[in-house]
Coordinates of C-alpha atoms and ligand atoms in Angstrom, one line a residue:
M1 CA 14.9 13.6 -7.8
D2 CA 11.5 14.9 -8.6
F3 CA 9.1 12.4 -7.1
R4 CA 6.5 13.3 -9.7
K5 CA 8.7 11.5 -12.2
C6 CA 9.5 8.6 -10.0
T7 CA 8.1 5.1 -9.4
V8 CA 8.3 3.3 -6.1
Y9 CA 8.7 -0.5 -5.9
Q10 CA 7.3 -2.0 -2.7
I11 CA 9.1 -5.0 -1.1
Y12 CA 7.6 -7.2 1.6
P13 CA 11.0 -8.6 2.7
K14 CA 9.5 -11.7 4.3
S15 CA 8.3 -12.9 0.9
F16 CA 10.8 -11.4 -1.5
R17 CA 14.0 -13.5 -1.5
D18 CA 15.4 -15.8 1.1
S19 CA 19.2 -15.8 1.0
N20 CA 20.0 -18.2 3.8
G21 CA 17.5 -21.1 3.3
D22 CA 15.5 -20.5 6.5
G23 CA 12.3 -20.1 4.5
L24 CA 11.9 -16.3 5.3
G25 CA 13.0 -13.6 3.0
D26 CA 15.7 -11.3 4.3
L27 CA 17.7 -8.1 3.6
K28 CA 20.5 -9.9 1.8
G29 CA 17.9 -11.3 -0.4
V30 CA 16.8 -7.8 -1.3
T31 CA 20.4 -6.8 -2.1
Q32 CA 20.7 -9.9 -4.4
K33 CA 17.8 -8.6 -6.4
L34 CA 18.7 -5.0 -6.8
D35 CA 19.7 -5.4 -10.4
Y36 CA 16.3 -6.7 -11.1
I37 CA 14.7 -3.6 -9.7
K38 CA 17.1 -1.4 -11.5
E39 CA 16.2 -3.2 -14.7
L40 CA 12.5 -2.5 -14.0
G41 CA 13.4 1.2 -13.6
A42 CA 12.1 1.9 -10.1
D43 CA 13.6 4.9 -8.3
Y44 CA 12.7 4.0 -4.7
I45 CA 12.3 0.8 -2.8
W46 CA 9.7 0.9 0.0
L47 CA 10.6 -1.9 2.4
T48 CA 7.9 -2.9 4.8
P49 CA 9.0 -3.2 8.5
F50 CA 12.0 -5.4 9.2
F51 CA 12.5 -4.1 12.8
V52 CA 12.6 -6.4 15.8
S53 CA 9.1 -7.8 16.2
P54 CA 7.2 -10.8 17.4
Q55 CA 5.7 -10.9 13.9
K56 CA 2.1 -11.2 15.1
D57 CA 1.3 -8.8 12.2
N58 CA 4.4 -9.5 10.1
G59 CA 6.5 -6.7 11.5
Y60 CA 3.7 -4.1 11.9
D61 CA 4.1 -4.9 15.5
V62 CA 7.4 -3.2 16.3
E63 CA 9.3 -4.2 19.4
D64 CA 12.4 -2.1 18.8
Y65 CA 12.5 0.7 16.2
Y66 CA 16.3 0.9 16.2
N67 CA 17.3 -2.7 15.5
I68 CA 16.8 -5.2 12.8
D69 CA 15.0 -8.4 13.5
P70 CA 17.6 -11.2 13.2
R71 CA 15.2 -13.1 11.0
Y72 CA 15.8 -10.3 8.4
G73 CA 19.5 -9.9 9.0
T74 CA 21.7 -7.4 10.7
M75 CA 22.5 -3.7 10.7
E76 CA 25.5 -4.5 8.5
D77 CA 23.1 -6.2 6.0
F78 CA 21.0 -3.1 6.0
E79 CA 24.0 -0.8 5.5
E80 CA 25.2 -3.0 2.6
L81 CA 21.7 -2.9 1.1
A82 CA 21.8 0.9 1.4
R83 CA 25.2 1.1 -0.2
E84 CA 24.4 -1.2 -3.1
A85 CA 21.1 0.5 -3.8
D86 CA 22.9 3.9 -3.8
K87 CA 25.4 2.6 -6.4
R88 CA 22.4 1.8 -8.6
G89 CA 20.7 5.2 -8.0
I90 CA 17.9 3.5 -6.0
R91 CA 16.8 5.1 -2.8
L92 CA 15.3 3.4 0.2
M93 CA 12.0 4.2 1.8
L94 CA 11.3 2.8 5.2
D95 CA 8.0 1.9 6.8
M96 CA 7.4 3.7 10.1
V97 CA 4.7 2.2 12.3
F98 CA 3.8 4.9 14.8
N99 CA 0.1 4.5 15.6
H100 CA 1.0 1.6 17.8
T101 CA 3.9 -0.6 19.0
S102 CA 4.1 -4.3 19.7
S103 CA 2.9 -5.2 23.2
R104 CA 6.4 -6.5 23.6
H105 CA 8.0 -3.1 23.2
E106 CA 9.9 -2.0 26.2
W107 CA 7.6 1.0 26.7
F108 CA 4.5 -1.2 26.9
Q109 CA 6.2 -3.7 29.2
K110 CA 7.1 -0.8 31.5
A111 CA 3.6 0.5 31.3
L112 CA 2.2 -2.9 32.3
A113 CA 4.7 -3.0 35.2
G114 CA 2.9 0.1 36.4
D115 CA 5.4 2.8 35.5
E116 CA 3.3 5.9 35.1
K117 CA 5.6 7.6 32.6
Y118 CA 5.1 4.7 30.2
K119 CA 1.5 4.2 31.0
N120 CA 1.1 7.6 29.6
Y121 CA 2.8 6.5 26.3
Y122 CA -0.3 4.5 25.7
I123 CA -4.1 4.9 26.0
F124 CA -5.4 3.4 29.2
R125 CA -9.0 4.0 30.3
K126 CA -11.5 2.8 32.9
G127 CA -14.4 0.6 31.7
K128 CA -17.9 2.0 31.5
A129 CA -19.0 -0.5 34.1
P130 CA -17.6 -3.7 35.4
G131 CA -16.8 -5.9 32.4
V132 CA -17.8 -3.2 29.9
P133 CA -15.0 -1.7 27.8
P134 CA -14.7 2.2 27.7
T135 CA -16.2 2.4 24.2
N136 CA -17.8 0.1 21.6
W137 CA -15.1 0.7 19.0
V138 CA -14.3 -2.3 16.8
S139 CA -10.7 -3.3 16.2
K140 CA -9.7 -3.3 12.5
F141 CA -8.8 -6.9 12.9
G142 CA -12.2 -7.8 14.6
G143 CA -13.6 -7.7 18.1
N144 CA -13.7 -4.9 20.6
A145 CA -10.7 -2.5 20.4
W146 CA -10.0 -2.5 24.2
E147 CA -8.2 -5.1 26.2
Y148 CA -8.7 -5.4 29.9
V149 CA -5.7 -5.3 32.3
P150 CA -6.8 -6.8 35.6
E151 CA -3.9 -5.3 37.6
F152 CA -5.1 -1.8 36.8
D153 CA -8.7 -2.5 36.4
E154 CA -8.3 -0.6 33.2
Y155 CA -8.3 -1.2 29.5
Y156 CA -5.8 -0.2 26.8
L157 CA -6.8 0.7 23.3
H158 CA -5.7 -1.3 20.3
L159 CA -7.2 -0.3 17.0
F160 CA -5.4 -3.3 15.4
D161 CA -4.5 -6.6 17.1
V162 CA -4.5 -7.0 20.9
S163 CA -0.7 -7.2 20.6
Q164 CA -0.6 -3.7 19.0
P165 CA -1.4 -1.1 21.7
D166 CA -2.0 2.4 20.4
L167 CA 0.5 5.1 21.3
N168 CA -0.7 8.3 23.0
W169 CA 0.3 11.0 20.6
D170 CA -1.2 13.7 22.8
N171 CA 1.8 13.0 25.1
P172 CA 4.7 15.2 23.8
E173 CA 7.2 12.7 25.0
V174 CA 5.8 10.1 22.6
R175 CA 6.1 12.6 19.7
R176 CA 9.7 13.2 20.6
E177 CA 10.5 9.5 20.7
V178 CA 9.0 9.1 17.3
Q179 CA 10.9 12.0 15.8
K180 CA 14.1 10.5 17.2
V181 CA 13.4 7.2 15.4
V182 CA 13.0 9.0 12.1
R183 CA 16.2 11.0 12.6
F184 CA 18.0 7.8 13.4
W185 CA 17.1 6.3 10.0
M186 CA 17.8 9.5 8.2
Q187 CA 21.3 9.3 9.5
K188 CA 21.6 5.9 7.9
G189 CA 20.9 7.5 4.5
V190 CA 17.3 6.7 4.2
K191 CA 15.6 9.0 1.7
G192 CA 12.0 8.1 2.1
F193 CA 9.4 7.2 4.7
R194 CA 6.0 5.6 4.6
F195 CA 4.0 6.3 7.7
D196 CA 1.7 3.4 8.6
V197 CA -2.0 4.3 9.3
I198 CA -0.8 7.7 10.3
N199 CA -4.2 9.5 10.1
L200 CA -5.3 7.5 13.1
I201 CA -2.9 9.0 15.7
S202 CA -5.1 11.8 17.0
K203 CA -8.1 10.5 18.8
E204 CA -11.0 12.9 19.1
K205 CA -12.8 11.5 22.1
F206 CA -13.5 8.2 23.8
A207 CA -17.2 7.8 23.4
D208 CA -19.5 5.1 22.1
D209 CA -20.2 5.3 18.4
E210 CA -23.9 4.9 18.0
E211 CA -23.7 5.1 14.2
G212 CA -20.6 3.0 13.4
D213 CA -17.5 1.2 14.5
G214 CA -15.8 4.2 16.1
R215 CA -13.7 5.2 13.2
R216 CA -15.2 8.7 13.1
F217 CA -13.7 9.4 16.5
Y218 CA -10.1 8.5 15.6
T219 CA -9.8 9.0 11.8
D220 CA -8.3 12.3 10.6
G221 CA -8.6 13.5 14.3
P222 CA -8.5 17.0 15.6
R223 CA -4.7 17.4 16.0
I224 CA -3.5 15.3 13.1
H225 CA -2.3 18.1 11.0
E226 CA -0.5 19.7 13.8
Y227 CA 1.3 16.4 14.6
L228 CA 2.3 15.9 11.1
R229 CA 3.7 19.4 10.7
E230 CA 5.6 19.0 13.9
L231 CA 7.1 15.6 12.8
N232 CA 8.0 17.2 9.4
E233 CA 9.7 20.1 11.1
E234 CA 11.6 18.0 13.7
S235 CA 12.7 15.2 11.3
F236 CA 12.4 14.5 7.6
G237 CA 11.5 18.1 6.7
Q238 CA 15.1 19.0 7.4
D239 CA 16.3 17.2 4.3
A240 CA 14.6 18.4 1.1
D241 CA 15.6 15.3 -0.7
I242 CA 13.4 13.0 1.5
I243 CA 10.0 11.9 0.2
T244 CA 7.2 10.8 2.4
V245 CA 3.9 9.0 2.0
G246 CA 1.2 8.6 4.5
E247 CA -1.1 5.6 4.6
M248 CA -4.5 7.2 5.2
S249 CA -7.2 4.8 6.4
S250 CA -10.8 5.8 5.6
T251 CA -9.7 9.3 5.1
T252 CA -11.5 12.3 3.4
M253 CA -10.2 14.2 0.4
E254 CA -10.4 17.5 2.3
N255 CA -7.9 16.2 4.8
C256 CA -5.7 14.8 2.0
F257 CA -5.5 18.3 0.4
R258 CA -3.7 19.2 3.6
Y259 CA -1.7 16.0 4.2
A260 CA -0.2 16.2 0.8
G261 CA -0.6 19.8 -0.3
S262 CA 2.5 21.2 -1.8
Q263 CA 2.5 24.1 0.7
S264 CA 1.3 22.4 3.8
H265 CA 4.6 21.0 5.1
E266 CA 3.1 17.7 6.1
L267 CA 3.8 14.9 3.7
S268 CA 4.8 14.5 0.0
M269 CA 1.8 12.3 -0.9
V270 CA -0.9 10.0 0.4
F271 CA -2.3 6.6 -0.1
S272 CA -6.1 6.5 0.1
F273 CA -8.1 3.3 -0.4
H274 CA -11.6 4.2 -1.5
H275 CA -11.0 3.0 -5.0
L276 CA -10.1 -0.4 -3.5
K277 CA -13.4 -0.8 -1.7
V278 CA -15.5 -1.1 -4.9
D279 CA -15.8 -4.9 -4.2
F280 CA -16.9 -4.3 -0.6
M281 CA -20.4 -3.7 0.7
G282 CA -20.0 -0.2 2.1
N283 CA -17.1 -0.7 4.6
E284 CA -17.7 -4.4 4.9
K285 CA -14.9 -6.2 3.2
W286 CA -15.8 -9.8 4.2
V287 CA -18.5 -10.3 1.5
L288 CA -18.5 -11.5 -2.1
V289 CA -19.8 -8.9 -4.5
P290 CA -18.6 -8.1 -8.0
F291 CA -16.6 -4.9 -8.4
D292 CA -18.5 -1.7 -9.3
F293 CA -16.8 -0.3 -12.4
A294 CA -18.7 3.0 -12.5
K295 CA -17.8 3.6 -8.8
L296 CA -14.2 2.7 -9.4
K297 CA -13.9 5.3 -12.1
K298 CA -15.8 7.9 -10.2
I299 CA -13.6 7.6 -7.1
L300 CA -10.4 7.6 -9.0
F301 CA -11.4 10.6 -11.1
D302 CA -12.8 12.6 -8.2
W303 CA -9.5 12.1 -6.3
Q304 CA -7.4 12.8 -9.3
Q305 CA -9.1 16.1 -10.1
G306 CA -9.7 17.1 -6.5
M307 CA -6.1 16.6 -5.5
A308 CA -4.9 18.4 -8.7
E309 CA -7.2 21.4 -8.0
H310 CA -5.7 21.7 -4.5
D311 CA -2.2 21.2 -5.6
A312 CA -1.9 18.1 -3.6
W313 CA -0.2 14.8 -4.6
N314 CA -1.5 11.2 -4.8
A315 CA 0.3 7.9 -4.6
V316 CA -1.4 5.8 -7.3
F317 CA -1.6 2.0 -6.9
W318 CA -3.6 -1.2 -7.2
C319 CA -1.6 -3.5 -5.0
N320 CA 0.3 -3.7 -1.8
H321 CA 0.8 -6.3 1.0
D322 CA -2.8 -5.7 2.3
Q323 CA -4.6 -6.2 -1.0
P324 CA -5.5 -9.1 -3.2
R325 CA -3.6 -9.3 -6.6
V326 CA -5.1 -6.9 -9.1
V327 CA -5.1 -9.2 -12.0
S328 CA -7.3 -11.6 -10.0
R329 CA -9.4 -8.8 -8.7
F330 CA -10.2 -6.6 -11.8
G331 CA -8.5 -8.5 -14.6
N332 CA -8.7 -12.0 -16.0
T333 CA -6.2 -14.7 -14.9
E334 CA -7.3 -17.2 -17.6
T335 CA -7.7 -16.2 -21.2
Y336 CA -6.4 -12.6 -21.0
W337 CA -3.9 -12.8 -18.2
K338 CA -1.2 -10.8 -20.0
E339 CA -3.5 -8.3 -21.7
S340 CA -5.5 -7.5 -18.6
A341 CA -2.4 -7.2 -16.4
K342 CA -1.0 -4.7 -18.8
M343 CA -4.3 -2.8 -19.2
L344 CA -4.5 -2.4 -15.4
A345 CA -0.9 -1.2 -15.3
T346 CA -1.8 1.4 -18.0
V347 CA -4.7 2.8 -16.0
I348 CA -2.5 3.5 -13.0
H349 CA 0.7 4.6 -14.6
C350 CA -0.7 7.3 -16.8
L351 CA -2.5 8.9 -13.9
R352 CA -1.4 12.0 -12.0
G353 CA 0.6 10.8 -9.0
T354 CA 3.5 8.7 -8.0
P355 CA 2.9 5.0 -9.0
Y356 CA 3.7 2.2 -6.6
V357 CA 4.4 -1.3 -7.9
Y358 CA 4.1 -4.1 -5.4
Q359 CA 6.5 -7.0 -5.8
G360 CA 5.2 -9.6 -8.2
E361 CA 2.6 -7.2 -9.7
E362 CA 5.1 -6.5 -12.6
I363 CA 5.1 -10.2 -13.5
G364 CA 1.3 -10.6 -13.2
M365 CA 1.3 -12.6 -10.0
T366 CA -2.2 -13.8 -9.0
N367 CA -4.2 -14.6 -5.9
V368 CA -3.3 -17.6 -3.7
D369 CA -4.4 -21.1 -4.7
F370 CA -4.9 -22.1 -1.0
T371 CA -7.7 -24.6 -0.4
K372 CA -7.4 -25.0 3.4
I373 CA -7.6 -22.4 6.1
G374 CA -4.4 -23.9 7.6
Q375 CA -2.5 -22.5 4.7
F376 CA -3.3 -18.9 5.6
K377 CA -1.1 -17.0 8.0
D378 CA -2.5 -13.5 8.2
V379 CA -3.9 -12.6 11.6
E380 CA -6.8 -10.6 10.1
S381 CA -7.8 -13.5 7.8
L382 CA -7.7 -16.0 10.6
N383 CA -9.7 -13.7 12.9
Y384 CA -12.4 -13.2 10.3
Y385 CA -12.6 -16.8 9.4
Q386 CA -13.8 -17.3 13.0
I387 CA -16.0 -14.2 13.1
L388 CA -17.8 -15.2 9.8
Q389 CA -18.6 -18.6 11.2
D390 CA -19.7 -17.0 14.5
K391 CA -22.1 -15.0 12.3
G392 CA -23.6 -18.2 11.0
L393 CA -21.6 -18.8 7.7
S394 CA -20.5 -22.3 7.0
A395 CA -16.8 -23.1 7.1
S396 CA -16.6 -23.5 3.3
D397 CA -18.4 -20.1 2.7
A398 CA -16.1 -18.4 5.2
L399 CA -13.1 -19.9 3.4
R400 CA -14.4 -18.8 0.0
I401 CA -14.5 -15.2 1.3
I402 CA -11.1 -15.4 2.8
Q403 CA -9.7 -16.8 -0.4
I404 CA -10.9 -13.7 -2.3
H405 CA -10.1 -11.0 0.2
S406 CA -7.3 -12.3 2.4
R407 CA -4.2 -10.1 2.6
D408 CA -2.2 -13.4 2.1
N409 CA -3.1 -13.1 -1.6
G410 CA -0.4 -10.5 -1.8
R411 CA 2.0 -12.2 0.6
T412 CA 2.9 -15.4 -1.1
P413 CA 6.6 -15.6 -2.1
M414 CA 7.8 -13.7 -5.1
Q415 CA 8.0 -16.1 -8.0
W416 CA 11.5 -15.8 -9.4
T417 CA 11.8 -19.0 -11.4
G418 CA 9.7 -22.0 -12.5
G419 CA 11.8 -24.2 -10.2
E420 CA 11.2 -25.4 -6.7
N421 CA 9.5 -22.9 -4.4
G422 CA 9.5 -20.5 -7.3
G423 CA 13.2 -19.8 -6.6
F424 CA 12.3 -17.9 -3.4
T425 CA 14.0 -20.2 -1.0
E426 CA 16.1 -23.3 -0.8
G427 CA 14.3 -24.2 2.5
T428 CA 10.7 -24.5 3.4
P429 CA 8.8 -21.2 2.7
W430 CA 7.0 -19.7 5.6
I431 CA 3.9 -19.5 3.5
G432 CA 3.0 -21.5 0.4
V433 CA 4.3 -20.6 -3.0
N434 CA 1.6 -20.4 -5.7
K435 CA 1.7 -23.4 -7.9
N436 CA 1.5 -21.2 -11.0
A437 CA 5.1 -20.2 -10.4
E438 CA 5.9 -22.8 -13.1
R439 CA 4.2 -20.5 -15.6
I440 CA 4.3 -17.1 -13.9
N441 CA 7.8 -16.1 -12.9
A442 CA 10.4 -13.4 -13.2
E443 CA 12.8 -15.5 -15.2
S444 CA 10.4 -16.1 -18.1
E445 CA 9.2 -12.6 -17.9
L446 CA 12.7 -11.2 -18.4
Q447 CA 13.2 -13.4 -21.4
D448 CA 10.0 -12.5 -23.2
P449 CA 10.3 -9.0 -24.9
D450 CA 6.4 -8.8 -24.9
S451 CA 6.1 -9.6 -21.2
I452 CA 4.2 -7.8 -18.4
F453 CA 7.5 -7.0 -16.9
H454 CA 8.7 -5.2 -20.0
Y455 CA 5.4 -3.4 -20.3
Y456 CA 5.8 -2.0 -16.7
Q457 CA 9.4 -1.1 -17.6
K458 CA 8.0 1.0 -20.5
L459 CA 5.4 2.7 -18.4
I460 CA 8.0 3.7 -15.8
R461 CA 10.2 5.1 -18.6
L462 CA 7.3 7.0 -20.2
R463 CA 6.7 9.0 -17.0
K464 CA 10.3 10.1 -17.1
E465 CA 10.2 11.0 -20.8
Y466 CA 6.9 12.7 -21.1
D467 CA 6.3 15.7 -18.8
V468 CA 2.6 15.4 -19.5
I469 CA 2.4 12.2 -17.5
A470 CA 4.2 13.6 -14.5
Y471 CA 2.8 17.1 -14.5
G472 CA -0.4 17.3 -16.6
D473 CA -4.0 17.9 -15.6
I474 CA -6.4 15.1 -15.9
T475 CA -9.9 15.1 -17.6
P476 CA -12.1 12.0 -17.6
V477 CA -13.2 11.0 -21.2
D478 CA -16.5 9.3 -21.8
Q479 CA -16.8 8.6 -18.1
G480 CA -20.3 7.0 -18.4
N481 CA -19.0 4.3 -20.7
P482 CA -19.8 0.9 -19.1
S483 CA -16.6 -0.8 -20.2
V484 CA -14.0 1.8 -21.2
F485 CA -11.7 3.6 -18.7
A486 CA -10.4 6.7 -20.6
Y487 CA -8.9 10.0 -19.7
R488 CA -6.9 12.8 -21.1
R489 CA -3.8 14.4 -19.6
S490 CA -2.6 17.8 -20.7
W491 CA 0.4 19.9 -20.0
Q492 CA 1.5 23.0 -22.0
D493 CA 1.4 21.8 -25.6
E494 CA 1.3 18.1 -24.8
N495 CA -1.7 15.8 -24.7
L496 CA -2.0 12.2 -23.7
L497 CA -5.0 9.9 -24.0
A498 CA -5.2 6.7 -22.1
V499 CA -7.9 4.4 -23.4
C500 CA -8.5 1.1 -21.7
N501 CA -11.1 -1.6 -22.3
F502 CA -11.6 -2.8 -18.8
Y503 CA -13.4 -6.0 -19.9
G504 CA -12.9 -9.2 -21.9
K505 CA -15.4 -8.4 -24.6
P506 CA -14.5 -6.3 -27.7
V507 CA -16.1 -2.8 -27.8
T508 CA -16.6 -0.3 -30.5
W509 CA -15.6 3.0 -29.0
T510 CA -15.9 6.5 -30.5
C511 CA -13.6 9.0 -29.0
P512 CA -15.5 12.1 -28.0
E513 CA -12.3 14.1 -28.3
D514 CA -10.7 15.2 -31.5
I515 CA -8.3 12.3 -32.1
K516 CA -6.4 14.0 -35.0
G517 CA -2.7 14.2 -34.5
Y518 CA -2.5 11.5 -31.8
A519 CA -0.1 8.7 -32.2
R520 CA 0.1 5.5 -30.2
I521 CA 3.2 5.4 -27.9
L522 CA 2.2 2.2 -26.1
G523 CA -0.4 -0.5 -26.2
N524 CA -0.9 -4.1 -25.2
Y525 CA -1.6 -5.5 -28.6
P526 CA 1.1 -5.6 -31.4
E527 CA -0.5 -2.8 -33.4
A528 CA -3.6 -0.7 -33.4
E529 CA -5.1 1.9 -35.7
V530 CA -5.8 5.3 -34.1
K531 CA -9.0 6.7 -35.4
E532 CA -12.2 8.3 -34.2
T533 CA -14.1 5.0 -33.9
M534 CA -12.1 2.1 -32.8
E535 CA -12.7 -1.6 -32.2
L536 CA -11.1 -2.1 -28.8
R537 CA -10.1 -5.7 -28.3
P538 CA -10.5 -7.6 -24.9
Y539 CA -8.6 -5.6 -22.2
E540 CA -7.0 -3.5 -24.9
A541 CA -5.0 -0.5 -23.6
L542 CA -3.8 2.4 -25.7
V543 CA -1.6 5.3 -24.7
L544 CA -1.9 8.1 -27.3
Y545 CA 0.2 11.2 -27.5
R546 CA 0.0 14.5 -29.4
K547 CA 2.2 17.5 -29.2
G548 CA 0.9 20.9 -30.3
Ligands
GLC1 C1 -1.3 -0.9 7.8 C2 -0.4 -2.0 7.2 C3 -0.9 -3.3 7.6 C4 -0.9 -3.4 9.1 C5 -1.7 -2.3 9.7 C6 -1.4 -2.2 11.2 O1 -2.6 -1.0 7.3 O2 -0.3 -1.8 5.9 O3 -0.2 -4.4 7.0 O4 -1.5 -4.6 9.5 O5 -1.4 -1.0 9.2 O6 -0.1 -1.7 11.4

């Protein structure tokens, strides 16, 4: 399967479908819904971690890479899922969390017991002075990134939660352990891997960062390319059928040319996040600012063109389990819910790259409707609720920021039906179901031929049918326009124009390109006239195609 023609569907198993009524989604629940994913047309399912874990970070704190957390099911359930997916031509992509383990992992427990071999699996350092951590680095989840261990009078590094100690990749034994894990899952028939925050594994030096939070000392570090090539060679690279995607935190394009270059033998593609920071203030996420449309376009186009010029491949996406829902973020959940959800889908799915659809995105799921902090579960949100108040914000202002930016926005249960708990569970869901499940749910989307679901289905199909979408070059069109997101794709004698009104007001738009010969192959309004000057309706999206 050529991954340039494929679409990946991301599942957060905990919130996808609960098959046994305990309120948590599970692997059997995923198996039950394979026909739904088949219907959508996705080629791969990326499953976020379901390994044994204390679930401090919902499974991104792995205690045992070789076994399935009983909350999600058994190895037999996994094998059944793999078989059933295979019958439908769907491949599985697993999520490998190798920058850190859970503090409950056997390796870390042995390290804490003083076993030198295992201490060297992690990053322990002396403090700068009594009570002063080795560096001033800030954890991604807030607070200093070092935790003191009195028994050793040393600190260990945790770029994420204190329960997620960083692994020491400079130790070849750690690298061998990690390769072994990948090979284990390859033997189970897994055909894809997503590597969690993989560009953080090579730390440059342990020094105070006078200019920032420390990220420049551990992001895209000095040995990262070497480590990825080695992992490739020793594991997934041995099967040409396997696709890989690296989650690249605060990365640079120059590094991504190498991570995902067609000749670099590292990964098939990368996730980068710069385009999703356009509603931040610099790197500061916990603020309320409107999104910057000009910046959004610039970042996406720069990456699209840069990666194309260097023969490197992007994953393209709006949503995942760490992001708010895109229709709430850049669209309109009131008057133009359907139109804006389809428009946003158009922008992503006609780009150069492999599109990722996150569960619920294809039915236009929105941000949470939580009104109390007690309803939130995410460790990052709860930490920052406190940090914001420590900085002087009132509880209600802090809550407002959490409501907009919390990762829980993407983690409420999948809305299958308009019935109780949105058809996610017969029990009590681990996190609240959005009340709008009555209106926004898969059942009604499947019945409506004009639904968001069916629009995604068409976009996924178009990528298979039109080579220009999979292989074409990309050129921004009218980039300076304050409300239109437009670009041209071209490949051999094929041309495609994606024209999207990103806002809820009609605009008169004159196409700077020669529009002759183009015909509409998809749009989010029943019909549209294709001409040089067009009246684009609120959130209107047009996909135009010309051959020859
Ligand atoms: C990635 C995951 C996120 C997790 C973090 C630490 O960013 O997507 O959910 O919390 O890594 O593993």
